[in-house]
Coordinates of C-alpha atoms and ligand atoms in Angstrom, one line a residue:
X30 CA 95.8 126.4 112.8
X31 CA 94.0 129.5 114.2
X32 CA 90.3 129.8 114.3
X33 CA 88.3 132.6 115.4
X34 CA 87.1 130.5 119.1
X35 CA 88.4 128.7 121.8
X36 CA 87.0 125.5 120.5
X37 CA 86.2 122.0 122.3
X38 CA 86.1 118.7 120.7
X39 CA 83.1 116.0 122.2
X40 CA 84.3 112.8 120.9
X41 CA 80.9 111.1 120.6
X42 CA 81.2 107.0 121.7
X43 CA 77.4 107.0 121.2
X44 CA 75.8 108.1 124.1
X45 CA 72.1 108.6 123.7
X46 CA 73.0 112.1 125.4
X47 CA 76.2 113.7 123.7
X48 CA 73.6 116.5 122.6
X49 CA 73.6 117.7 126.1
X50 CA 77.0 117.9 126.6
X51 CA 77.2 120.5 124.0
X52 CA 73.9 122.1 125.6
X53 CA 75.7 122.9 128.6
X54 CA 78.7 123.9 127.1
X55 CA 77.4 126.3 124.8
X56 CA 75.6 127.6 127.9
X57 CA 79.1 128.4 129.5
X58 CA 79.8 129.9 125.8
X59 CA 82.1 128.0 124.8
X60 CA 82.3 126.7 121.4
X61 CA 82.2 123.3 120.9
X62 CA 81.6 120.2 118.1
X63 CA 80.3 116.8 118.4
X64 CA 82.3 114.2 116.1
X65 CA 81.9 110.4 115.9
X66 CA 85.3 108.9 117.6
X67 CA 85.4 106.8 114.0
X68 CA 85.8 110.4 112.0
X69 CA 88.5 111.8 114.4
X70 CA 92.1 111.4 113.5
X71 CA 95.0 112.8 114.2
X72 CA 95.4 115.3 111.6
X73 CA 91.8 116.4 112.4
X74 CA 93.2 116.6 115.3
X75 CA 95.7 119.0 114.5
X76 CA 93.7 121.0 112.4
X77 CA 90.5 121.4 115.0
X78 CA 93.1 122.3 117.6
X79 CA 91.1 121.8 120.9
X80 CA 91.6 123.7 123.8
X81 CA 90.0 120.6 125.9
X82 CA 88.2 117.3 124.8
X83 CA 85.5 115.6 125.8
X84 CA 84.5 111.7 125.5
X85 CA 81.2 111.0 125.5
X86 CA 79.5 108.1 127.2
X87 CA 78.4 105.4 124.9
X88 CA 76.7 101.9 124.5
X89 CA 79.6 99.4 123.9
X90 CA 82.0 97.6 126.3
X91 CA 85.9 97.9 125.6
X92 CA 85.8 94.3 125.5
X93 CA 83.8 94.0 122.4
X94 CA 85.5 93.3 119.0
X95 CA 85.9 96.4 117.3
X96 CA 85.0 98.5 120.5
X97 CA 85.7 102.1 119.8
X98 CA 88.6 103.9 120.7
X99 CA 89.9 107.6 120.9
X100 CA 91.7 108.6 118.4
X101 CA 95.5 108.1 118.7
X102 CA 97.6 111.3 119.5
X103 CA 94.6 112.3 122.1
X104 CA 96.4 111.7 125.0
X105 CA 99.5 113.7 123.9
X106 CA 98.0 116.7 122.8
X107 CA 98.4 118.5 126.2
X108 CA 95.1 119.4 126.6
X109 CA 92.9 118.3 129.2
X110 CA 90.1 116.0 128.6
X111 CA 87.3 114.5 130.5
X112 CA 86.0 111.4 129.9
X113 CA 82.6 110.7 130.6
X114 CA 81.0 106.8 131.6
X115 CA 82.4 104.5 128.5
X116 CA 84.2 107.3 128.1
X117 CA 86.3 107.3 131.9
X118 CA 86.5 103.4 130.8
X119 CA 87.9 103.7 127.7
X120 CA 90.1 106.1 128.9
X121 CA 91.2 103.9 131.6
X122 CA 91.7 101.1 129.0
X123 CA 94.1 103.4 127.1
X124 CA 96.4 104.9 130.4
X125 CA 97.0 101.1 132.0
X126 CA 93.6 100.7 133.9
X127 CA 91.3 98.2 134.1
X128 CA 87.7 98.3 132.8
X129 CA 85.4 94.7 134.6
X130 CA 82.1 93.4 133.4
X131 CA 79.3 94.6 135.1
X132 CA 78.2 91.3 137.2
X133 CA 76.1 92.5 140.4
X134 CA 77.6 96.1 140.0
X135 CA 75.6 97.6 137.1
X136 CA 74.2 101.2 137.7
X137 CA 71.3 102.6 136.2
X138 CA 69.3 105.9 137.7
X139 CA 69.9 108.1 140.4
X140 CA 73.1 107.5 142.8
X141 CA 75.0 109.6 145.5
X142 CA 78.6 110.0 144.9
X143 CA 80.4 110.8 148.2
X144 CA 83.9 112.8 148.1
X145 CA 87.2 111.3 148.7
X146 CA 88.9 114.8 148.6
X147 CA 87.1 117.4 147.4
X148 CA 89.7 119.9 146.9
X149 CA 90.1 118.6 143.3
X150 CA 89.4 121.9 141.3
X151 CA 86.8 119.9 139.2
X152 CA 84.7 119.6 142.1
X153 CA 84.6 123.1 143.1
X154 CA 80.7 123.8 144.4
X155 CA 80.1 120.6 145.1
X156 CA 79.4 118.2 148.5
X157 CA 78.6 121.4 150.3
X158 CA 76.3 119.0 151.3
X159 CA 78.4 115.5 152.0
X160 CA 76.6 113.7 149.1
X161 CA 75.3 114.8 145.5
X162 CA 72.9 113.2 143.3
X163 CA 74.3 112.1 140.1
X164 CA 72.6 110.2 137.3
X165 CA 74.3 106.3 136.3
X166 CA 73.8 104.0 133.2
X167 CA 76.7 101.7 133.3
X168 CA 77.1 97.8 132.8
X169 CA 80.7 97.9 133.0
X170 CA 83.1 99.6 135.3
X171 CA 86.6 100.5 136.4
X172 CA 88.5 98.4 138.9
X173 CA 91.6 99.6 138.7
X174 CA 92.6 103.4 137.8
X175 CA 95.3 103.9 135.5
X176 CA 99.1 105.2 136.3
X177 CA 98.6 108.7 137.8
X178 CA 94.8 109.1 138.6
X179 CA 93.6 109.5 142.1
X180 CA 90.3 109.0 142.9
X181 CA 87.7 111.8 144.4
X182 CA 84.5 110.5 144.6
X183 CA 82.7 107.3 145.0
X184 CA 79.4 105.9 144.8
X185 CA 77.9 102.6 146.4
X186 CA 78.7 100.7 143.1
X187 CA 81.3 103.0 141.9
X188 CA 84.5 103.0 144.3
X189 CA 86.0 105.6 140.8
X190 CA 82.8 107.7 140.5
X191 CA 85.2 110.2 140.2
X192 CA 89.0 110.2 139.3
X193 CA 91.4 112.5 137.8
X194 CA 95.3 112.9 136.9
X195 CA 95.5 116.5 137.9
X196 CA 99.2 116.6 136.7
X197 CA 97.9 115.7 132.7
X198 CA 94.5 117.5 133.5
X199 CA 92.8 114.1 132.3
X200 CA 89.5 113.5 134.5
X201 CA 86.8 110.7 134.0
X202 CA 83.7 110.3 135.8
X203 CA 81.8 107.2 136.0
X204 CA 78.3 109.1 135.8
X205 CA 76.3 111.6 133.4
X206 CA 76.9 115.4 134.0
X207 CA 74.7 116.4 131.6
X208 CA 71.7 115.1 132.1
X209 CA 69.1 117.3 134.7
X210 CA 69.0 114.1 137.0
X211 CA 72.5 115.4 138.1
X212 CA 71.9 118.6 139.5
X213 CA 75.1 119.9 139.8
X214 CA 76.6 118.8 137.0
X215 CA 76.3 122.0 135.1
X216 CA 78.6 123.1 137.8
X217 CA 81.2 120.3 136.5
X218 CA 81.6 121.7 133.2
X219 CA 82.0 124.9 134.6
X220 CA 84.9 123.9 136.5
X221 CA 86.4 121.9 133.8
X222 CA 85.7 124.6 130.9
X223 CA 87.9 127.1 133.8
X224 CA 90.1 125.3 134.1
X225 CA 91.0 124.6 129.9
X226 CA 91.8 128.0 130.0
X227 CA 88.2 128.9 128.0
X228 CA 87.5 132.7 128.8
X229 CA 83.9 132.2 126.8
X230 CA 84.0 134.1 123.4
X231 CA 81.0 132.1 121.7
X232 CA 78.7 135.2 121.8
X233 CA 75.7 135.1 118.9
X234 CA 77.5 138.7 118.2
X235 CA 80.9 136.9 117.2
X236 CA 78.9 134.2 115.8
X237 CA 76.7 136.6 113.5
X238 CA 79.8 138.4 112.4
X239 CA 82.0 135.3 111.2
X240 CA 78.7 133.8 109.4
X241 CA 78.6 136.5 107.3
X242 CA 82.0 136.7 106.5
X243 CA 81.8 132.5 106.0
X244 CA 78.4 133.3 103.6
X245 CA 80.3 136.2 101.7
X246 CA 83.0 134.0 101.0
X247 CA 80.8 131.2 100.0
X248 CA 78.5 133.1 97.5
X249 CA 80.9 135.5 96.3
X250 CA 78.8 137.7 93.4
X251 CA 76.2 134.5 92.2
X252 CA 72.9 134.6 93.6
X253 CA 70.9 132.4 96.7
X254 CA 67.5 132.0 97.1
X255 CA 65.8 131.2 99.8
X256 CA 62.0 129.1 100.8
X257 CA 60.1 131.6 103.7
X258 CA 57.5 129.8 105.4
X259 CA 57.5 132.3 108.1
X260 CA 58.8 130.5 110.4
X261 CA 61.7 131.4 113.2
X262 CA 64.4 129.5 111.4
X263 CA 64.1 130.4 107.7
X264 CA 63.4 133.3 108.8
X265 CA 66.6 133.7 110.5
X266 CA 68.9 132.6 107.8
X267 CA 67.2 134.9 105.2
X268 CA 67.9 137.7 107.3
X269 CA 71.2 137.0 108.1
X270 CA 71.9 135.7 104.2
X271 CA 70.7 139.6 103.5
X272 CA 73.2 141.2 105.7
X273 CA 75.9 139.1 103.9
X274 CA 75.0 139.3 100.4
X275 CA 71.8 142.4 100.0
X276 CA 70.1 141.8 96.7
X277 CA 72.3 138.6 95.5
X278 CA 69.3 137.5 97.9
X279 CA 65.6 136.7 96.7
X280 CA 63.4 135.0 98.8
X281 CA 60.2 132.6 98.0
X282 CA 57.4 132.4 100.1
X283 CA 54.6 130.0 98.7
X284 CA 51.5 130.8 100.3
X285 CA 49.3 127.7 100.2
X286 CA 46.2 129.2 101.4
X287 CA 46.2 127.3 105.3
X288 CA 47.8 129.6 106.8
X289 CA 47.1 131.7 109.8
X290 CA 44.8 135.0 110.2
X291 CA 47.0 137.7 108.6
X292 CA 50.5 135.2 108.4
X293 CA 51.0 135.8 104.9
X294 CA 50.6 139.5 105.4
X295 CA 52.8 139.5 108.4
X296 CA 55.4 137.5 106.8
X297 CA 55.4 140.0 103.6
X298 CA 55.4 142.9 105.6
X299 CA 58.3 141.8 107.7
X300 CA 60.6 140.7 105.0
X301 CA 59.7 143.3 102.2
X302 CA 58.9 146.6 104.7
X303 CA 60.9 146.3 107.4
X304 CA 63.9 144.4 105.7
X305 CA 63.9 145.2 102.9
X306 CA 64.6 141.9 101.5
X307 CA 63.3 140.9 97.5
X308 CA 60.6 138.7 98.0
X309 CA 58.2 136.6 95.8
X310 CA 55.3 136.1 97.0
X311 CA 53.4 133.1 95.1
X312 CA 50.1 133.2 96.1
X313 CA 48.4 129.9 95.3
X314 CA 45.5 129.4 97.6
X315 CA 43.1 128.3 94.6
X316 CA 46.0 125.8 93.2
X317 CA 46.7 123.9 96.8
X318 CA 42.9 123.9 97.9
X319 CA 41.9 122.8 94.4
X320 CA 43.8 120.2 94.6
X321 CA 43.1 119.2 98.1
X322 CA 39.1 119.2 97.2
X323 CA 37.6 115.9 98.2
X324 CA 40.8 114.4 100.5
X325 CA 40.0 113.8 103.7
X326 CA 43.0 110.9 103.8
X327 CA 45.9 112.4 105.8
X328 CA 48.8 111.0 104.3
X329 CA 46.9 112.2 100.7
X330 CA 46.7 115.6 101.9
X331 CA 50.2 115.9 103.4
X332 CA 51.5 114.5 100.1
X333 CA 49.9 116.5 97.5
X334 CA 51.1 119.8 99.7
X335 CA 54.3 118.5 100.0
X336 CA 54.7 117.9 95.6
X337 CA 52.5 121.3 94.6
X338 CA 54.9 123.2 97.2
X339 CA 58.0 122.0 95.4
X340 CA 56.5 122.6 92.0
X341 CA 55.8 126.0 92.5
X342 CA 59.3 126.7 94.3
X343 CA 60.9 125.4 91.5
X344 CA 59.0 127.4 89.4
X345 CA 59.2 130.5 91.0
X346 CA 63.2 129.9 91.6
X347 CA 63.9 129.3 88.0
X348 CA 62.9 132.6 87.0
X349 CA 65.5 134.3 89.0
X350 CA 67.7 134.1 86.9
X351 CA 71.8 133.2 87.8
X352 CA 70.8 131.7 90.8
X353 CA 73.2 128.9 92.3
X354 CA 72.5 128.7 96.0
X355 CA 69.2 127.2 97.8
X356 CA 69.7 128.5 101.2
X357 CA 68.3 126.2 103.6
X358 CA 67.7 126.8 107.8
X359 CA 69.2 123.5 109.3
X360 CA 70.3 123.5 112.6
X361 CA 73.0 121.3 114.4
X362 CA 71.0 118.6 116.0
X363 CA 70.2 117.8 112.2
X364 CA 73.7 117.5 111.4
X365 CA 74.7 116.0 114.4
X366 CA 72.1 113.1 113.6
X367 CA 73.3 112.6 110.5
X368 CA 77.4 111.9 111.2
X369 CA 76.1 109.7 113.7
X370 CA 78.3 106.7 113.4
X371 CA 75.4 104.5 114.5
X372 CA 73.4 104.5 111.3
X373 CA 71.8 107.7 111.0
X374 CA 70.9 108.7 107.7
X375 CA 73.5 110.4 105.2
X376 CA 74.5 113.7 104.9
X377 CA 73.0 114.2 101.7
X378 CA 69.8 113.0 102.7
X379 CA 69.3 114.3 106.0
X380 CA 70.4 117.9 104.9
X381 CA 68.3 117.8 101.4
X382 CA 64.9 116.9 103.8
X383 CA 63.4 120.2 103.8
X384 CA 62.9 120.6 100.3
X385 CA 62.6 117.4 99.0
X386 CA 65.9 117.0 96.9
X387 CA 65.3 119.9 95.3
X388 CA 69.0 120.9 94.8
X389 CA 70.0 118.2 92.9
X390 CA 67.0 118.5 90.5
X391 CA 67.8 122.2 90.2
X392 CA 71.6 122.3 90.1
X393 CA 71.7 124.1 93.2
X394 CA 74.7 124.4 96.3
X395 CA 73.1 125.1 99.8
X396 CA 73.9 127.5 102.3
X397 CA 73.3 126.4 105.5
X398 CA 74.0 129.1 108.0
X399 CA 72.9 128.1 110.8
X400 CA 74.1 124.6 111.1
X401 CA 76.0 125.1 113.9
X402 CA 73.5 126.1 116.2
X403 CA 70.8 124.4 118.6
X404 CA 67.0 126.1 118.1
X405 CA 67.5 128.2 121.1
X406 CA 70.7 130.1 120.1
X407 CA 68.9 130.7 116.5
X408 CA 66.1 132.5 118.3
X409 CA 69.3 134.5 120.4
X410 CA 70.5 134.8 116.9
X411 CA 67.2 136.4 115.4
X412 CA 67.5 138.8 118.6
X413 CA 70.7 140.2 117.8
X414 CA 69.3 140.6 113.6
X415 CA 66.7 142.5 115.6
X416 CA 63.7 140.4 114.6
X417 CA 60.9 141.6 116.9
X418 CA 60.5 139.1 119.8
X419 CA 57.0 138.3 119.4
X420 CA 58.7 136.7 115.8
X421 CA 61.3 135.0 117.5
X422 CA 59.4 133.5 120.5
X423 CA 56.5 132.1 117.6
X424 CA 54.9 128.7 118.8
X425 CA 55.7 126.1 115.7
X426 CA 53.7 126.2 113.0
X427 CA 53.3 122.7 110.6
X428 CA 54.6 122.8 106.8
X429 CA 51.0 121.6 105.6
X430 CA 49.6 124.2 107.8
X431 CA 45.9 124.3 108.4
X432 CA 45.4 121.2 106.7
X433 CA 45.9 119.2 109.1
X434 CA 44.0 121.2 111.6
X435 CA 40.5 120.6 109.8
X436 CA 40.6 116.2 110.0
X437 CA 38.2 115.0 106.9
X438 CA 37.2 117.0 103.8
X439 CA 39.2 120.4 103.9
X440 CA 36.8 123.5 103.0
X441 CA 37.3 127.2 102.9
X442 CA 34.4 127.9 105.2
X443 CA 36.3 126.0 107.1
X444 CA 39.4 127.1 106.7
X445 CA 37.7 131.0 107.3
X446 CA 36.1 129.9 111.1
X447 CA 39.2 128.0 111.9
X448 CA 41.5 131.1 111.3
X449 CA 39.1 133.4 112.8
X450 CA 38.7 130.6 116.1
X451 CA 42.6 130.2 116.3
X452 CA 43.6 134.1 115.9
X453 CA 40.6 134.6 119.5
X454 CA 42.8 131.7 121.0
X455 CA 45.6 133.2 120.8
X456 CA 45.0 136.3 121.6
X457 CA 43.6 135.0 125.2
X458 CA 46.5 133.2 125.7
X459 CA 48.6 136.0 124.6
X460 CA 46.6 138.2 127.1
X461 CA 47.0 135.9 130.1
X462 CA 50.9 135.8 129.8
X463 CA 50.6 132.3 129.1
X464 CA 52.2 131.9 125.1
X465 CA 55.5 131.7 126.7
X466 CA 55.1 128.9 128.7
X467 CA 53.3 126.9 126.2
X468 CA 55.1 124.9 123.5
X469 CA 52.5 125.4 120.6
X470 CA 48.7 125.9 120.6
X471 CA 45.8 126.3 118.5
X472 CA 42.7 125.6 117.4
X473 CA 41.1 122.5 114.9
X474 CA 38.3 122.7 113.4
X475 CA 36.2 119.0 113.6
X476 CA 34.3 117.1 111.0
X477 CA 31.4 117.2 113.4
X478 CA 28.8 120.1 113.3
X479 CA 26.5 119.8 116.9
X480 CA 23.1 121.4 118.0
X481 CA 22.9 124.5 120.1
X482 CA 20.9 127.0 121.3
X483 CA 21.7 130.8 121.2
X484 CA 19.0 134.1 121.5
X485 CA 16.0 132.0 121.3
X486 CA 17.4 130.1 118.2
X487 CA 18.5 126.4 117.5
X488 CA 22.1 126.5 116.1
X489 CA 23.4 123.7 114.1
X490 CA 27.2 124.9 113.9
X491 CA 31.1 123.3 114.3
X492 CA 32.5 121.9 116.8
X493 CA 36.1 123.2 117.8
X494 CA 39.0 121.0 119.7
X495 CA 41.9 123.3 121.4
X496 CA 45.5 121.8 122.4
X497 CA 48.0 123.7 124.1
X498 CA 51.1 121.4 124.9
X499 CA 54.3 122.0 126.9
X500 CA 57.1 120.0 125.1
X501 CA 60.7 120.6 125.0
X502 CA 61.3 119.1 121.4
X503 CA 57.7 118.3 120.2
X504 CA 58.5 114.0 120.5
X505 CA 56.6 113.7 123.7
X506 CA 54.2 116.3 124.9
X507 CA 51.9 117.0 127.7
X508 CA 48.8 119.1 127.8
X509 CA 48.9 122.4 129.4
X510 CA 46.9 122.9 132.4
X511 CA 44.5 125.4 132.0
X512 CA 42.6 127.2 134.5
X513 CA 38.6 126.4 134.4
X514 CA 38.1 129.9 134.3
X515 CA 40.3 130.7 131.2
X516 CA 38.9 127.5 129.2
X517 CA 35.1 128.5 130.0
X518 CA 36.0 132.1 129.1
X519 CA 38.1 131.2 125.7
X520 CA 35.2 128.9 124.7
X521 CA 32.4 132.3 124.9
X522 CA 34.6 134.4 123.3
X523 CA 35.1 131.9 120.4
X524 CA 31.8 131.0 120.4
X525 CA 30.5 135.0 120.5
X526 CA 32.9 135.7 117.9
X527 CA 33.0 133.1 115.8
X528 CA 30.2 132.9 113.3
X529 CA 29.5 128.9 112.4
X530 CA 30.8 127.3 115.7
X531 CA 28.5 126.6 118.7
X532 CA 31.0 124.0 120.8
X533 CA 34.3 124.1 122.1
X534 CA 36.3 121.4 123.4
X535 CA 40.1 121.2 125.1
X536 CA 42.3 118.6 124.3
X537 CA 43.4 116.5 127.1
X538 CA 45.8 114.1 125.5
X539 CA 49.2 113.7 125.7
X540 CA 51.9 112.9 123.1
X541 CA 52.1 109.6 123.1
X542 CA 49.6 108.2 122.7
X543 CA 48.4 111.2 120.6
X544 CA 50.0 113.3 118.2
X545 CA 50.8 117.0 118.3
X546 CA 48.6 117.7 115.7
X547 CA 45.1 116.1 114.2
X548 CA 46.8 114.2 111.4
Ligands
XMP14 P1 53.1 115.8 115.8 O1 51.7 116.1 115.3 O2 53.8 114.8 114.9 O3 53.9 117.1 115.7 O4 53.1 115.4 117.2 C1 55.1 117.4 116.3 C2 55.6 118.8 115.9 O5 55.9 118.8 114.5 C3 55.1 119.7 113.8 N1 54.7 119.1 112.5 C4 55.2 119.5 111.3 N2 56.1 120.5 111.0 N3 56.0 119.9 108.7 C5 56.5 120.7 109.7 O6 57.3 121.6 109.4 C6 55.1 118.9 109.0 O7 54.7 118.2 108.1 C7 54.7 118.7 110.3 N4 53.8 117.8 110.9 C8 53.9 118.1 112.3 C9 53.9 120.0 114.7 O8 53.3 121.2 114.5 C10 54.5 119.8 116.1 O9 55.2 121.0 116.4

């Protein structure tokens, strides 16, 4: 089988951290895929051809009943593999070694491994000082190393920290390369990605230029269509769909009415102007904020956005006509979780999420273009479309927009100071070169009006809260760090600006215990 990359397998055993191994790699740009060891056989095997494997580290013990195992025909593919905590145990199990319970020699956190013999290719860049820092989570351990393997590192409560069979190019490690807690272990894939033979031809070039060959062939002459909420990664796969496919493409952008000073504009402009791309542009402000008139309940709010947002997608997309395909922007860690063999949700489900089972309902295949990459090499992919980087580099913006940026009743005096408050915001952040070190910020508006004093008047106005968070996935989030200076200053400009608010407030929490968001 011949595919258009060097490709690498990651035989996933479980590990809580098999996502990073395919970080790094695709750092070192090599192409790689993460599949549960229970999906792999040996003619997937033969048909994913691997230039090198990887097995992953992973919960169980190889004692258990039913412990996993590679898949058979591994070892004898000629390829070299390297196996990572369960998986240097597992791997020792296999090749005549010996795998002990953990007993007094458990290992969890930081550890220094110590060479043996550092000459071991693998190893190349490392123990310039004597020692390096590696990160451990193991119950288990090996006590004896299989036929062959010679060991070249150990730790205080790992004498096999590191072991290898150079003549098979098999190498196992008893600690996590991946994570930032080993320093160099960035280095390690290096070394073992050179030594596979990997020259590095996963460029976002390559990739753009196979996807659209992929989407061509997918769609042939039928049409796709294609939900905008003007984020990166719709955004992305719209643009990239319309280099495959031109006019077969129409996309829908439902503008509910919370959006952002000027968004919908923006998002118009961009797609119909500069892309040329056929658009529909449903604008139904009066429908969403009718219907939200009155809520203040959260959950209520974020539910009737969610159902009007389908109805009038589904309306819009059934008048364009001969339509077959929903395009959709997943991206890999979504797949990834939902192949998991430890009871992730199904395919179907998982991949279906964003618009609610829509396809089904509708009769409609998806294209998923991007499901093969992480969030950051969609943003390198919206680069090499020639999106304009202040597009790409957008903080996240919530489906239910604005709505849940103005906690209690929802009103479009409201909705006008928040815009206005959030656009001045922004722009200082934007002019202090601070918007790319912050995750997401922006402005809510609270249910709260105060008492000021302004001219020689009393002011009876809003109260404003401001969070800016650094975050690397938005599940935990801290809050950024502001100057004094640059908070007192933001808070006169919004309040100079700003007609209707007299009080600004920053947001000290972090995620947990709060949310990213007010509701
Ligand atoms: P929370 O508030 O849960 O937010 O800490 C975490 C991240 O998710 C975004 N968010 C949403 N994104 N639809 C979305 O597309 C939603 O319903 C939604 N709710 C929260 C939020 O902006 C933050 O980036």
């Amino acid at each position: 089988m011949t595919h258009a990359h060097q490709r690498l397998l990651i035989i996933d055993f479980g590990s809580q951290v098999t996502q990073l191994i395919a970080r790094r790699l695709r750092e070192l740009s090599v192409y790689c895929e993460i599949h549960p060891y229970n999906r792999v056989d040996e003619a997937f095997l033969k048909n994913f051809a691997p230039k090198a494997v990887i097995f992953s580290g992973g919960p169980s013990s190889v004692f258990a009943t039913g412990a996993p195992m590679p898949p058979t025909g591994v070892f004898d593919l000629g390829v070299p593999i390297l196996g990572i905590c369960y998986g240097q145990q597992v791997m020792m199990h296999c090749l005549g070694g010996k795998v002990e319970r953990g007993h007094g020699t458990a290992e969890f956190g930081r550890a220094y491994v110590t060479p043996k013999d550092a000459k071991l290719p693998l190893l190349d860049g490392w123990f310039d000082e004597g020692r390096e820092q590696v990160w451990m989570s193991h119950g288990d351990h090996v006590s004896k190393i299989a036929p062959g393997f010679e060991v070249y590192g150990t730790s205080p409560n790992a004498p096999f920290a590191i072991t290898a069979d150079v003549s098979r190019s098999f190498y196992a490690v008893q600690f996590h390369p991946e994570v930032h807690h080993t320093p160099k272990g960035a280095k390690l894939y290096e070394n073992f990605v050179r030594l596979a033979g990997f020259i590095g031809d996963w460029t976002m070039a390559s990739y753009k230029d196979d996807a659209i060959e992929k989407i061509r062939a997918q769609v042939g002459d039928k049409r796709v269509i294609c939900g905008l909420s003007g984020g990166v990664d719709s955004s992305v796969a719209a643009i990239l769909i319309h280099e495959a496919i031109g006019d077969q493409l129409t996309c829908v952008f439902v503008d509910h009415g919370l959006l952002r000073l000027n968004e919908a504009e923006e998002v118009v402009t961009m797609f119909r102007d500069n892309y040329n791309i056929p658009l529909v542009h449903a604008d139904e402000a009066d429908l969403f904020l009718g219907a939200l008139e009155g809520v203040s309940d959260p959950e209520v709010k974020r539910k009737t956005i969610g159902k009007l947002f389908i109805d009038v997608f589904q309306r819009e997309a059934n008048k364009i006509e001969g339509a077959e395909f929903l395009a959709q922007g997943t991206l890999y860690p979504d797949v990834i979780e939902s192949v998991s063999f430890s009871g992730g949700p199904s395919v179907t489900i998982k991949s279906h999420h964003n618009v609610g089972g829509l396809p089904e309902k509708m009769g409609l295949k998806l294209v998923e273009p991007l499901r093969e990459l992480f969030k950051d090499e969609v943003r390198a992919l919206g680069r090499e479309l020639g999106l304009p980087d202040k597009f790409i580099g957008r903080h996240p913006f919530p489906g239910p927009g604005l709505a849940i940026r103005c906690p209690g009743e929802i009103t479009r005096e409201k909705l006008d100071i928040l815009r206005q408050a959030d656009a001045v915001y922004i722009d200082q952040i934007r002019k202090h070169g601070l918007y790319d070190e912050i995750w997401q910020a922006f402005a809510a508006i609270l249910p709260l009006k105060t008492v000021g004093v302004m001219g020689d008047g009393r002011t009876y106005d809003y109260a404003l809260s401001l969070r800016a968070v650094t975050s690397v996935d938005g599940m935990t989030a801290d809050y950024y760090p502001f100057t004094h200076d640059f908070l007192g200053e933001t808070a006169t400009r919004i309040i100079n600006e700003v007609q209707g608010v007299n009080r600004v407030m920053y947001d000290v929490t972090s995620k947990p215990p709060g949310t990213i968001e007010m509701e």
